[in-house]
Short mmCIF file of C-alpha atoms in Angstrom, two decimals:
data_model
loop_
_atom_site.label_atom_id
_atom_site.label_comp_id
_atom_site.label_asym_id
_atom_site.label_seq_id
_atom_site.Cartn_x
_atom_site.Cartn_y
_atom_site.Cartn_z
CA UNK A 30 -23.48 -4.01 3.71
CA UNK A 31 -21.10 -1.18 2.84
CA UNK A 32 -19.55 0.76 5.70
CA UNK A 33 -17.38 3.84 5.29
CA UNK A 34 -15.67 6.04 7.90
CA UNK A 35 -14.44 9.59 7.57
CA UNK A 36 -12.50 11.58 10.19
CA UNK A 37 -13.36 15.30 10.20
CA UNK A 38 -11.70 17.42 12.94
CA UNK A 39 -11.57 14.47 15.37
CA UNK A 40 -15.21 13.55 14.61
CA UNK A 41 -15.91 10.24 12.90
CA UNK A 42 -18.69 10.16 10.34
CA UNK A 43 -19.97 6.71 9.36
CA UNK A 44 -22.28 5.78 6.51
CA UNK A 45 -23.94 2.40 6.08
CA UNK A 46 -25.83 1.14 3.05
CA UNK A 47 -26.92 -2.19 1.61
CA UNK A 48 -24.84 -3.33 -1.35
CA UNK A 49 -26.68 -6.32 -2.69
CA UNK A 50 -30.01 -6.49 -0.91
CA UNK A 51 -31.93 -9.63 -1.85
CA UNK A 52 -28.96 -11.31 -3.53
CA UNK A 53 -29.46 -15.06 -3.19
CA UNK A 54 -26.41 -17.30 -3.47
CA UNK A 55 -26.07 -21.05 -3.75
CA UNK A 56 -22.99 -23.26 -3.44
CA UNK A 57 -23.06 -26.97 -4.36
CA UNK A 58 -20.24 -29.15 -3.03
CA UNK A 59 -19.70 -32.92 -2.91
CA UNK A 60 -18.03 -33.88 0.37
CA UNK A 61 -15.60 -36.75 0.85
CA UNK A 62 -14.86 -37.53 4.52
CA UNK A 63 -11.70 -39.27 5.74
CA UNK A 64 -12.13 -40.19 9.40
CA UNK A 65 -10.37 -42.35 11.97
CA UNK A 66 -12.69 -43.88 14.54
CA UNK A 67 -11.86 -45.62 17.82
CA UNK A 68 -14.61 -47.92 19.17
CA UNK A 69 -14.98 -49.38 22.64
CA UNK A 70 -18.04 -51.31 23.73
CA UNK A 71 -19.78 -53.28 26.44
CA UNK A 72 -22.08 -55.92 24.94
CA UNK A 73 -24.68 -54.19 22.70
CA UNK A 74 -23.84 -50.61 23.71
CA UNK A 75 -20.69 -49.06 22.27
CA UNK A 76 -19.01 -45.68 22.27
CA UNK A 77 -16.68 -44.08 19.77
CA UNK A 78 -14.45 -41.09 19.19
CA UNK A 79 -13.42 -39.94 15.74
CA UNK A 80 -11.23 -37.31 14.11
CA UNK A 81 -10.77 -36.55 10.47
CA UNK A 82 -10.71 -34.25 7.48
CA UNK A 83 -13.46 -33.60 4.95
CA UNK A 84 -12.69 -32.42 1.43
CA UNK A 85 -15.60 -30.74 -0.36
CA UNK A 86 -15.33 -30.40 -4.15
CA UNK A 87 -17.24 -27.61 -5.93
CA UNK A 88 -20.01 -28.77 -8.27
CA UNK A 89 -21.36 -25.30 -8.98
CA UNK A 90 -22.19 -21.87 -7.60
CA UNK A 91 -24.85 -19.35 -8.56
CA UNK A 92 -25.99 -15.89 -7.52
CA UNK A 93 -24.25 -12.56 -6.95
CA UNK A 94 -21.97 -11.40 -4.16
CA UNK A 95 -20.27 -8.14 -3.28
CA UNK A 96 -16.49 -7.88 -3.45
CA UNK A 97 -15.22 -5.07 -1.20
CA UNK A 98 -12.09 -3.06 -1.95
CA UNK A 99 -10.78 -0.58 0.65
CA UNK A 100 -8.58 2.41 -0.09
CA UNK A 101 -7.01 4.62 2.60
CA UNK A 102 -6.36 8.21 1.47
CA UNK A 103 -5.09 10.70 4.07
CA UNK A 104 -7.16 9.35 7.01
CA UNK A 105 -10.15 8.76 4.73
CA UNK A 106 -11.18 5.12 4.36
CA UNK A 107 -13.08 4.61 1.12
CA UNK A 108 -14.80 1.28 0.52
CA UNK A 109 -15.91 0.41 -2.99
CA UNK A 110 -17.97 -2.62 -3.88
CA UNK A 111 -18.35 -4.53 -7.11
CA UNK A 112 -21.04 -7.14 -7.69
CA UNK A 113 -19.67 -10.44 -9.05
CA UNK A 114 -21.48 -13.43 -10.55
CA UNK A 115 -20.55 -16.61 -8.64
CA UNK A 116 -21.07 -18.86 -11.67
CA UNK A 117 -18.21 -17.17 -13.56
CA UNK A 118 -16.04 -15.92 -10.68
CA UNK A 119 -12.54 -17.29 -10.15
CA UNK A 120 -12.84 -16.16 -6.51
CA UNK A 121 -14.83 -19.28 -5.50
CA UNK A 122 -12.57 -21.97 -4.01
CA UNK A 123 -12.83 -25.25 -5.91
CA UNK A 124 -12.09 -27.31 -2.79
CA UNK A 125 -12.92 -26.70 0.86
CA UNK A 126 -11.16 -28.49 3.70
CA UNK A 127 -12.64 -29.04 7.16
CA UNK A 128 -11.14 -30.69 10.24
CA UNK A 129 -13.60 -32.51 12.47
CA UNK A 130 -13.91 -34.36 15.75
CA UNK A 131 -16.89 -36.23 17.22
CA UNK A 132 -18.02 -38.38 20.14
CA UNK A 133 -20.89 -40.84 19.87
CA UNK A 134 -22.64 -44.02 20.88
CA UNK A 135 -24.01 -47.08 19.08
CA UNK A 136 -26.61 -49.57 20.20
CA UNK A 137 -26.50 -52.83 18.24
CA UNK A 138 -29.96 -54.15 17.28
CA UNK A 139 -28.42 -57.07 15.37
CA UNK A 140 -24.91 -58.01 14.21
CA UNK A 141 -25.30 -55.79 11.14
CA UNK A 142 -27.70 -53.02 12.28
CA UNK A 143 -27.21 -50.38 14.96
CA UNK A 144 -28.74 -47.11 16.13
CA UNK A 145 -26.08 -44.41 16.14
CA UNK A 146 -25.89 -40.94 17.62
CA UNK A 147 -22.99 -38.50 17.75
CA UNK A 148 -22.08 -34.89 18.41
CA UNK A 149 -19.24 -33.31 16.49
CA UNK A 150 -17.49 -30.08 15.67
CA UNK A 151 -16.24 -29.05 12.22
CA UNK A 152 -13.88 -26.14 11.57
CA UNK A 153 -13.10 -24.82 8.11
CA UNK A 154 -9.45 -24.72 7.10
CA UNK A 155 -10.06 -22.40 4.16
CA UNK A 156 -12.73 -19.95 3.01
CA UNK A 157 -15.37 -20.48 0.31
CA UNK A 158 -14.25 -17.26 -1.35
CA UNK A 159 -10.64 -16.18 -1.86
CA UNK A 160 -11.46 -12.53 -1.16
CA UNK A 161 -13.09 -13.21 2.23
CA UNK A 162 -11.27 -14.90 5.10
CA UNK A 163 -14.40 -16.31 6.73
CA UNK A 164 -14.01 -19.93 7.77
CA UNK A 165 -16.94 -22.11 8.73
CA UNK A 166 -17.50 -23.53 12.21
CA UNK A 167 -20.23 -26.12 12.60
CA UNK A 168 -21.64 -28.10 15.49
CA UNK A 169 -23.27 -31.28 14.19
CA UNK A 170 -25.59 -33.73 15.89
CA UNK A 171 -26.27 -36.98 14.02
CA UNK A 172 -28.90 -39.59 14.82
CA UNK A 173 -29.58 -42.53 12.54
CA UNK A 174 -29.20 -46.17 11.62
CA UNK A 175 -25.93 -47.82 10.62
CA UNK A 176 -25.98 -50.90 8.40
CA UNK A 177 -22.88 -53.04 8.00
CA UNK A 178 -22.68 -55.00 4.76
#
C-alpha cells in the first residue's frame, strides 16, 4: 500500500493506493535451534523451562515485493515504490535469528516415550528484508510425542 501526504495551507491531503495487489511471496528457510532446557519431575510427570536461539538459513525466496523510498521536499512527502523480484534481490537476509523461551510438561509413557506439550514465545532479532525493519513475534503451542533413542 502506498501512502502519500501533502500539506496545503495547513490542510493535509492523503492519497492511498495499492502497489502490488495480488503479489504472492514465499520464503523457504531451514531452522537450526540451540536451546537450553531445565527439567524437574515428580515420577512420570515432569515440567521444563527452556531458552534459546534459532538460526534460520535461507533456502530460497520467490515472488515480488514493493520497496518504498521516501523523499521530503519542502513539506511535501513523496513516496515512490519499485517492485523487486525476491529470487534475485540482495535485500533478502540470508540468515534470520530468533530468541525464544518456553514452558512445558512431559508425561512419560515408558522410559523412552513421552507425551509433551509446551507454550513458547519467539522474537525475531533481525528482519527478513534489509529494507524493512519488521521483526517477527510468534506465540507457539506444541503438542506431540518425544522419543529418546
